[in-house]
Coordinates of C-alpha atoms in Angstrom, one line a residue:
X1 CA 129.5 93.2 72.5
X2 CA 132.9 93.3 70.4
X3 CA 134.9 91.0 68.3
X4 CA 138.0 89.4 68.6
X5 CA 140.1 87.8 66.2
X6 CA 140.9 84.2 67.0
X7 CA 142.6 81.4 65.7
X8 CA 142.5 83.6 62.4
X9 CA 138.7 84.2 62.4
X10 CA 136.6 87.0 64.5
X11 CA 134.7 85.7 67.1
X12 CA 131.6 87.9 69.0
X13 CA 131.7 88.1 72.5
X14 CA 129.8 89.7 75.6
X15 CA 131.3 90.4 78.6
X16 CA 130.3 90.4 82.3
X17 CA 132.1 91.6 85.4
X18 CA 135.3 92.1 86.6
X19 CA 138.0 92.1 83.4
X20 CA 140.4 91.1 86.7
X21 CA 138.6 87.9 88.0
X22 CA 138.9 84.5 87.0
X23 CA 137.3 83.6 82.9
X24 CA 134.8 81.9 82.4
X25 CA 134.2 81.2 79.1
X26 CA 130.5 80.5 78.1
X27 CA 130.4 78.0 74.2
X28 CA 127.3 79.6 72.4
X29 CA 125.1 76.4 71.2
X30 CA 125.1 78.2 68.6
X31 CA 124.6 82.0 69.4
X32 CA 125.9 83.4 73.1
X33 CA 121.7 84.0 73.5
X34 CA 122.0 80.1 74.5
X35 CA 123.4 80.9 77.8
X36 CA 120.7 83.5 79.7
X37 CA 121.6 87.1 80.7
X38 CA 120.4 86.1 84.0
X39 CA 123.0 83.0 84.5
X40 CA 125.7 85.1 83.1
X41 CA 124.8 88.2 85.7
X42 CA 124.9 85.6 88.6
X43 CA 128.5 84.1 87.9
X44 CA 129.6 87.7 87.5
X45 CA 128.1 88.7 90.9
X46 CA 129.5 85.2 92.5
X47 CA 133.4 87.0 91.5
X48 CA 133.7 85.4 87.7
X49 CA 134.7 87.4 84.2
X50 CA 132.1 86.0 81.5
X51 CA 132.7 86.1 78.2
X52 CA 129.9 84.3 76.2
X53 CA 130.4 83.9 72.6
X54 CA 129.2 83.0 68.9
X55 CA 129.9 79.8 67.5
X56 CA 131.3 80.5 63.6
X57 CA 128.5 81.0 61.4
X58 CA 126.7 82.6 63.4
X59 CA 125.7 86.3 65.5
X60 CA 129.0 88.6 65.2
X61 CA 131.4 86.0 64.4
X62 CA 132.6 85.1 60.8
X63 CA 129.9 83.9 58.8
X64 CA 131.3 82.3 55.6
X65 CA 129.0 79.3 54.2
X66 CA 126.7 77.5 56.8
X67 CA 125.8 75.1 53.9
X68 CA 129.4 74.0 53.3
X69 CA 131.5 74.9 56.7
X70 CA 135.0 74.7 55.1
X71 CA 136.1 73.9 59.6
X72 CA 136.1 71.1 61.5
X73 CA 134.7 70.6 65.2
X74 CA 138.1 70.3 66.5
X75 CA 138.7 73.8 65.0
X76 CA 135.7 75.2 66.8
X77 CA 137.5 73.6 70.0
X78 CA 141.0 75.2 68.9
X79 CA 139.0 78.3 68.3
X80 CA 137.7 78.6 72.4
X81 CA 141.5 77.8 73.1
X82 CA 143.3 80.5 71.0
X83 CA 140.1 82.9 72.5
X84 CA 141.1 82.2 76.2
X85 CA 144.7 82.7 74.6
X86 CA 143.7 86.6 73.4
X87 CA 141.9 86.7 76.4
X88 CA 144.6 86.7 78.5
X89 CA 143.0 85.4 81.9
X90 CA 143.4 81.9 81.1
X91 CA 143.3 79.1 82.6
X92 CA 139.7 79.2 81.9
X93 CA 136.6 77.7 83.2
X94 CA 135.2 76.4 79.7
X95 CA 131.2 75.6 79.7
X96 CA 129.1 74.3 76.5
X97 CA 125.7 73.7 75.8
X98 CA 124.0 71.9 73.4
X99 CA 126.3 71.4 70.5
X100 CA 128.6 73.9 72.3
X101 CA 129.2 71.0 74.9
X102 CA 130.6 68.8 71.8
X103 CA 133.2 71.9 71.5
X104 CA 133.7 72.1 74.9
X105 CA 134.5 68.3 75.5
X106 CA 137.2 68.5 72.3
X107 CA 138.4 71.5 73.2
X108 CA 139.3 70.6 76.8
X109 CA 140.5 67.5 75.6
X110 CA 142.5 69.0 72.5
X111 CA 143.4 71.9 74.7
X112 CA 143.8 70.6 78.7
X113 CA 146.3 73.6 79.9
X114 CA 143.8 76.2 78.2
X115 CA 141.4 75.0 80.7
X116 CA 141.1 75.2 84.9
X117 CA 137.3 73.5 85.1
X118 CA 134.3 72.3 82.7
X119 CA 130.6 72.8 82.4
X120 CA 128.6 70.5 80.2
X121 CA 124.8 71.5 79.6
X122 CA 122.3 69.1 77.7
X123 CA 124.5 67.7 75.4
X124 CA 126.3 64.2 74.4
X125 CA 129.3 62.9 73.8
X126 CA 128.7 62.0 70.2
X127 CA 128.4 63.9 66.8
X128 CA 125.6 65.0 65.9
X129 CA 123.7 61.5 63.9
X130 CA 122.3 58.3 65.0
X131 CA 124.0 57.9 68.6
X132 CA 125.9 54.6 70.2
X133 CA 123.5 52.0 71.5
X134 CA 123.8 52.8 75.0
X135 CA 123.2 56.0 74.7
X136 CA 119.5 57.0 74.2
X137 CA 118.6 58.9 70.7
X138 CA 116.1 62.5 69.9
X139 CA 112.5 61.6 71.6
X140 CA 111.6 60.4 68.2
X141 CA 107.6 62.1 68.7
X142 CA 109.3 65.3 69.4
X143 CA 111.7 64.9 67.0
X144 CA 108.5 64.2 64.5
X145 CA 106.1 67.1 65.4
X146 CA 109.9 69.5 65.6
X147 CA 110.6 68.9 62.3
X148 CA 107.3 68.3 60.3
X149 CA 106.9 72.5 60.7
X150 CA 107.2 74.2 57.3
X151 CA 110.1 76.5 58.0
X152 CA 109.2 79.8 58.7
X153 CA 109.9 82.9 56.2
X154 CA 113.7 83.8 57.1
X155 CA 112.8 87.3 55.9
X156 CA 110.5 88.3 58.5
X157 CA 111.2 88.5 62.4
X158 CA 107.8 88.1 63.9
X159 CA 107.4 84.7 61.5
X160 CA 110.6 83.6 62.7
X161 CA 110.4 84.1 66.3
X162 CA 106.7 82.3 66.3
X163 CA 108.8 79.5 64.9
X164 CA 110.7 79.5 68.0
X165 CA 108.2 79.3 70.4
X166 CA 106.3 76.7 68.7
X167 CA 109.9 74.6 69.0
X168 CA 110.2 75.0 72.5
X169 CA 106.6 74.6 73.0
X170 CA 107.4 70.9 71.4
X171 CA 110.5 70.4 73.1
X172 CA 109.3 71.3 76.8
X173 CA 110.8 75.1 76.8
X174 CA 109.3 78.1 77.8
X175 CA 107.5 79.7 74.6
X176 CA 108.1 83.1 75.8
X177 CA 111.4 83.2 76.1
X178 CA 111.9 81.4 73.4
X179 CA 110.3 84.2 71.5
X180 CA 112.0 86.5 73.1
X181 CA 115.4 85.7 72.3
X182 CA 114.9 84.3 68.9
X183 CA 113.7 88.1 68.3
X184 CA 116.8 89.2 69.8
X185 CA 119.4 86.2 67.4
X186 CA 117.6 87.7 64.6
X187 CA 118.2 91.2 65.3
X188 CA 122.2 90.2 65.0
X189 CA 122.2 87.9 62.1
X190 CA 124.0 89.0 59.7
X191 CA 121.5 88.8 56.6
X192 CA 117.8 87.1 56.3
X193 CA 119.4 84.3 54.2
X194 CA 117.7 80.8 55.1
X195 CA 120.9 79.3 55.3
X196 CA 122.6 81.7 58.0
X197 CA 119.2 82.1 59.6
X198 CA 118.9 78.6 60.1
X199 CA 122.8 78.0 61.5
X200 CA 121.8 81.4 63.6
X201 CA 118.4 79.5 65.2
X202 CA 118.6 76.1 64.8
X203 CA 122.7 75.3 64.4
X204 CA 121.8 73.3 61.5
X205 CA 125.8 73.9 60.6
X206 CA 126.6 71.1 62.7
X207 CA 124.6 68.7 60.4
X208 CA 127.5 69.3 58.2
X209 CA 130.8 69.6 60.2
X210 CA 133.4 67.2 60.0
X211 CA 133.3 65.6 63.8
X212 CA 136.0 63.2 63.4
X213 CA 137.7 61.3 65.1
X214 CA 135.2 60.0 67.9
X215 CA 136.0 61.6 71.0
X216 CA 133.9 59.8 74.0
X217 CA 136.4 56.9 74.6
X218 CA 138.9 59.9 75.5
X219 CA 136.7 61.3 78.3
X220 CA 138.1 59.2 81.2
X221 CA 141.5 61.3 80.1
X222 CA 139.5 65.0 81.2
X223 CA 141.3 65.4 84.4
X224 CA 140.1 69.3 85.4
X225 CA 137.2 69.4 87.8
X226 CA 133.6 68.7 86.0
X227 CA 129.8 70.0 86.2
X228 CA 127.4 68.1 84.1
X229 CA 124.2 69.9 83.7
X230 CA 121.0 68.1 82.1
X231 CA 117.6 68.9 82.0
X232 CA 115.5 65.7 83.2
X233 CA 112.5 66.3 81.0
X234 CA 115.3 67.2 77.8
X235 CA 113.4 65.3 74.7
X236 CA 116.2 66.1 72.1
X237 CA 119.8 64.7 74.4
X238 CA 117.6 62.4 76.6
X239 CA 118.9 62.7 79.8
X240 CA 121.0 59.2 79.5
X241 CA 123.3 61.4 77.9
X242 CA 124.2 63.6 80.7
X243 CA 124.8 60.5 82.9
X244 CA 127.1 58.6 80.5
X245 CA 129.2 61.6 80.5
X246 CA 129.3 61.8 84.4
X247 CA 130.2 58.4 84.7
X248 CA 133.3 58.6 81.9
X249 CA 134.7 61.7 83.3
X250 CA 136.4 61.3 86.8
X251 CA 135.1 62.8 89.0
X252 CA 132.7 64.3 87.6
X253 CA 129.3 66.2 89.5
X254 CA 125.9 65.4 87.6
X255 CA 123.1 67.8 88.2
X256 CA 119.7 66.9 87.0
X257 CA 117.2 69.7 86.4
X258 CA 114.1 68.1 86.9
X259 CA 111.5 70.7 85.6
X260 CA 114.0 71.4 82.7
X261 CA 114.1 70.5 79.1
X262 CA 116.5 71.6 76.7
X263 CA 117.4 75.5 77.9
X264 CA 118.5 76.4 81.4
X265 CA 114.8 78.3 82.9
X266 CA 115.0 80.9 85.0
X267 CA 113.8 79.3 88.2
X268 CA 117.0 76.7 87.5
X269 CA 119.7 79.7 87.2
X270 CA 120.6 80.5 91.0
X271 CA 121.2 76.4 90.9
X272 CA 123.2 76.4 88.2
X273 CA 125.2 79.3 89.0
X274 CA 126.1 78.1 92.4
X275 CA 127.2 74.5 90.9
X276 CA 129.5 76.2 88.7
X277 CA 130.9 78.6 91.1
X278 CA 131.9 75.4 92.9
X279 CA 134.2 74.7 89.8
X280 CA 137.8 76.5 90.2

């Protein structure tokens, strides 16, 4: 893992494979940790250089005030443009997930010759708030039992990372691995503040960006090919949002993961990998 400075901030970055093949650049939802090792090991074995990367606020990458981001989300997407930029491979095949899909969407929209090809995992094509009416909102009993948990104490790793699996437990993740790399976001957060240890686990940051103007009536614009990945069984983007988003961008491929919720599992990687592969 490095750092390199971006659009006038340091962004945190882990690389895979071959600094001579074509980029792809992985949008951390909030952390890199929200794309798996394994994914990232496939695409470089299928011929791809992946750069995964934190999101500001969070892991290696400038951390300022998560309560009061003084950026916008169309700076996040100039951000993943000025880092394909330093880069130097680009064009680059962009991919988000999460709330790193909102980034990915503005930023290939914001950004179209920074980008060859787009991945779009569990998110929407809203900001974060009460969504449009055709698009369906949070499962609100998940979204109930989620956030009725007393937060954890940000000072202590094992009480955070039980946190972490109790969340996934609730959302339809795997506990374990849940555990497992929350350990590993809190081992690289920069302090055991609440505030950056909540942007660092739960990207409550984006709660309080500025994600204006609406972007979702510019998708039919996207014209680079497109891979929407959603997990059928996803209770926090219901899967309604994955297909609105295949249906506005031409072209576009949708692939449902139906044992999936909100993360990518392990038995879905080879899948996922081989759909992106596709993308050029």
């Amino acid at each position: 893992m490095t750092t390199v400075n971006a659009n006038e901030i340091a962004l945190g970055i882990e690389s895979f494979g071959d600094d001579d093949a074509p980029l792809v650049l992985l949008v951390g939802g909030t952390t890199m940790l929200s794309w798996p090792d394994a994914l990232c090991e496939r695409l470089a074995a299928g011929g791809r250089r992946v750069v995964r990367y934190d999101l500001r606020d969070s892991g290696e990458s400038t951390t300022k005030d998560p309560e009061a981001p003084a950026y916008t989300l169309r700076d996040l997407a100039a951000d993943a443009a000025a880092l394909v930029d330093e880069l130097g491979d680009g064009p680059a095949h962009l991919a988000g997930i999460g709330v790193g899909g909102m980034v990915a969407q503005v930023a290939v929209l914001d950004h179209p010759g920074a980008f060859s090809a787009l991945t779009l995992v569990g998110t929407r094509a809203v900001a974060p708030g009460p969504p449009d009416d055709d698009l369906p909102d949070h499962d609100q009993a998940a979204m109930s039992r989620l956030f009725a948990r007393p937060m954890p104490d940000w000072t202590d790793r094992h009480a955070v990372a039980e946190f972490a699996a109790t969340g996934a437990e609730i959302l339809g993740n795997d506990p374990a691995a849940a555990r497992a790399t929350s350990g590993r976001i809190w081992d690289r957060t920069p302090g055991t503040a609440p505030p950056v240890q909540m942007a660092n686990q739960m990207g409550m940051v984006f709660s309080r960006l500025d994600c204006k103007p609406r972007w979702r009536e510019r998708l039919p614009g996207i014209q680079v090919p497109t891979l929407v990945v959603h997990g059928h069984r996803d209770a926090f983007f219901p899967v309604g949002n994955g297909e609105a988003i295949a249906r506005e961008i031409p072209g576009a491929r949708l692939l449902v993961l139906e044992k999936a919720a909100t993360a990518i599992p392990d038995a879905a990687v080879r899948e996922v990998a081989e759909a992106m592969l596709m993308l050029r």
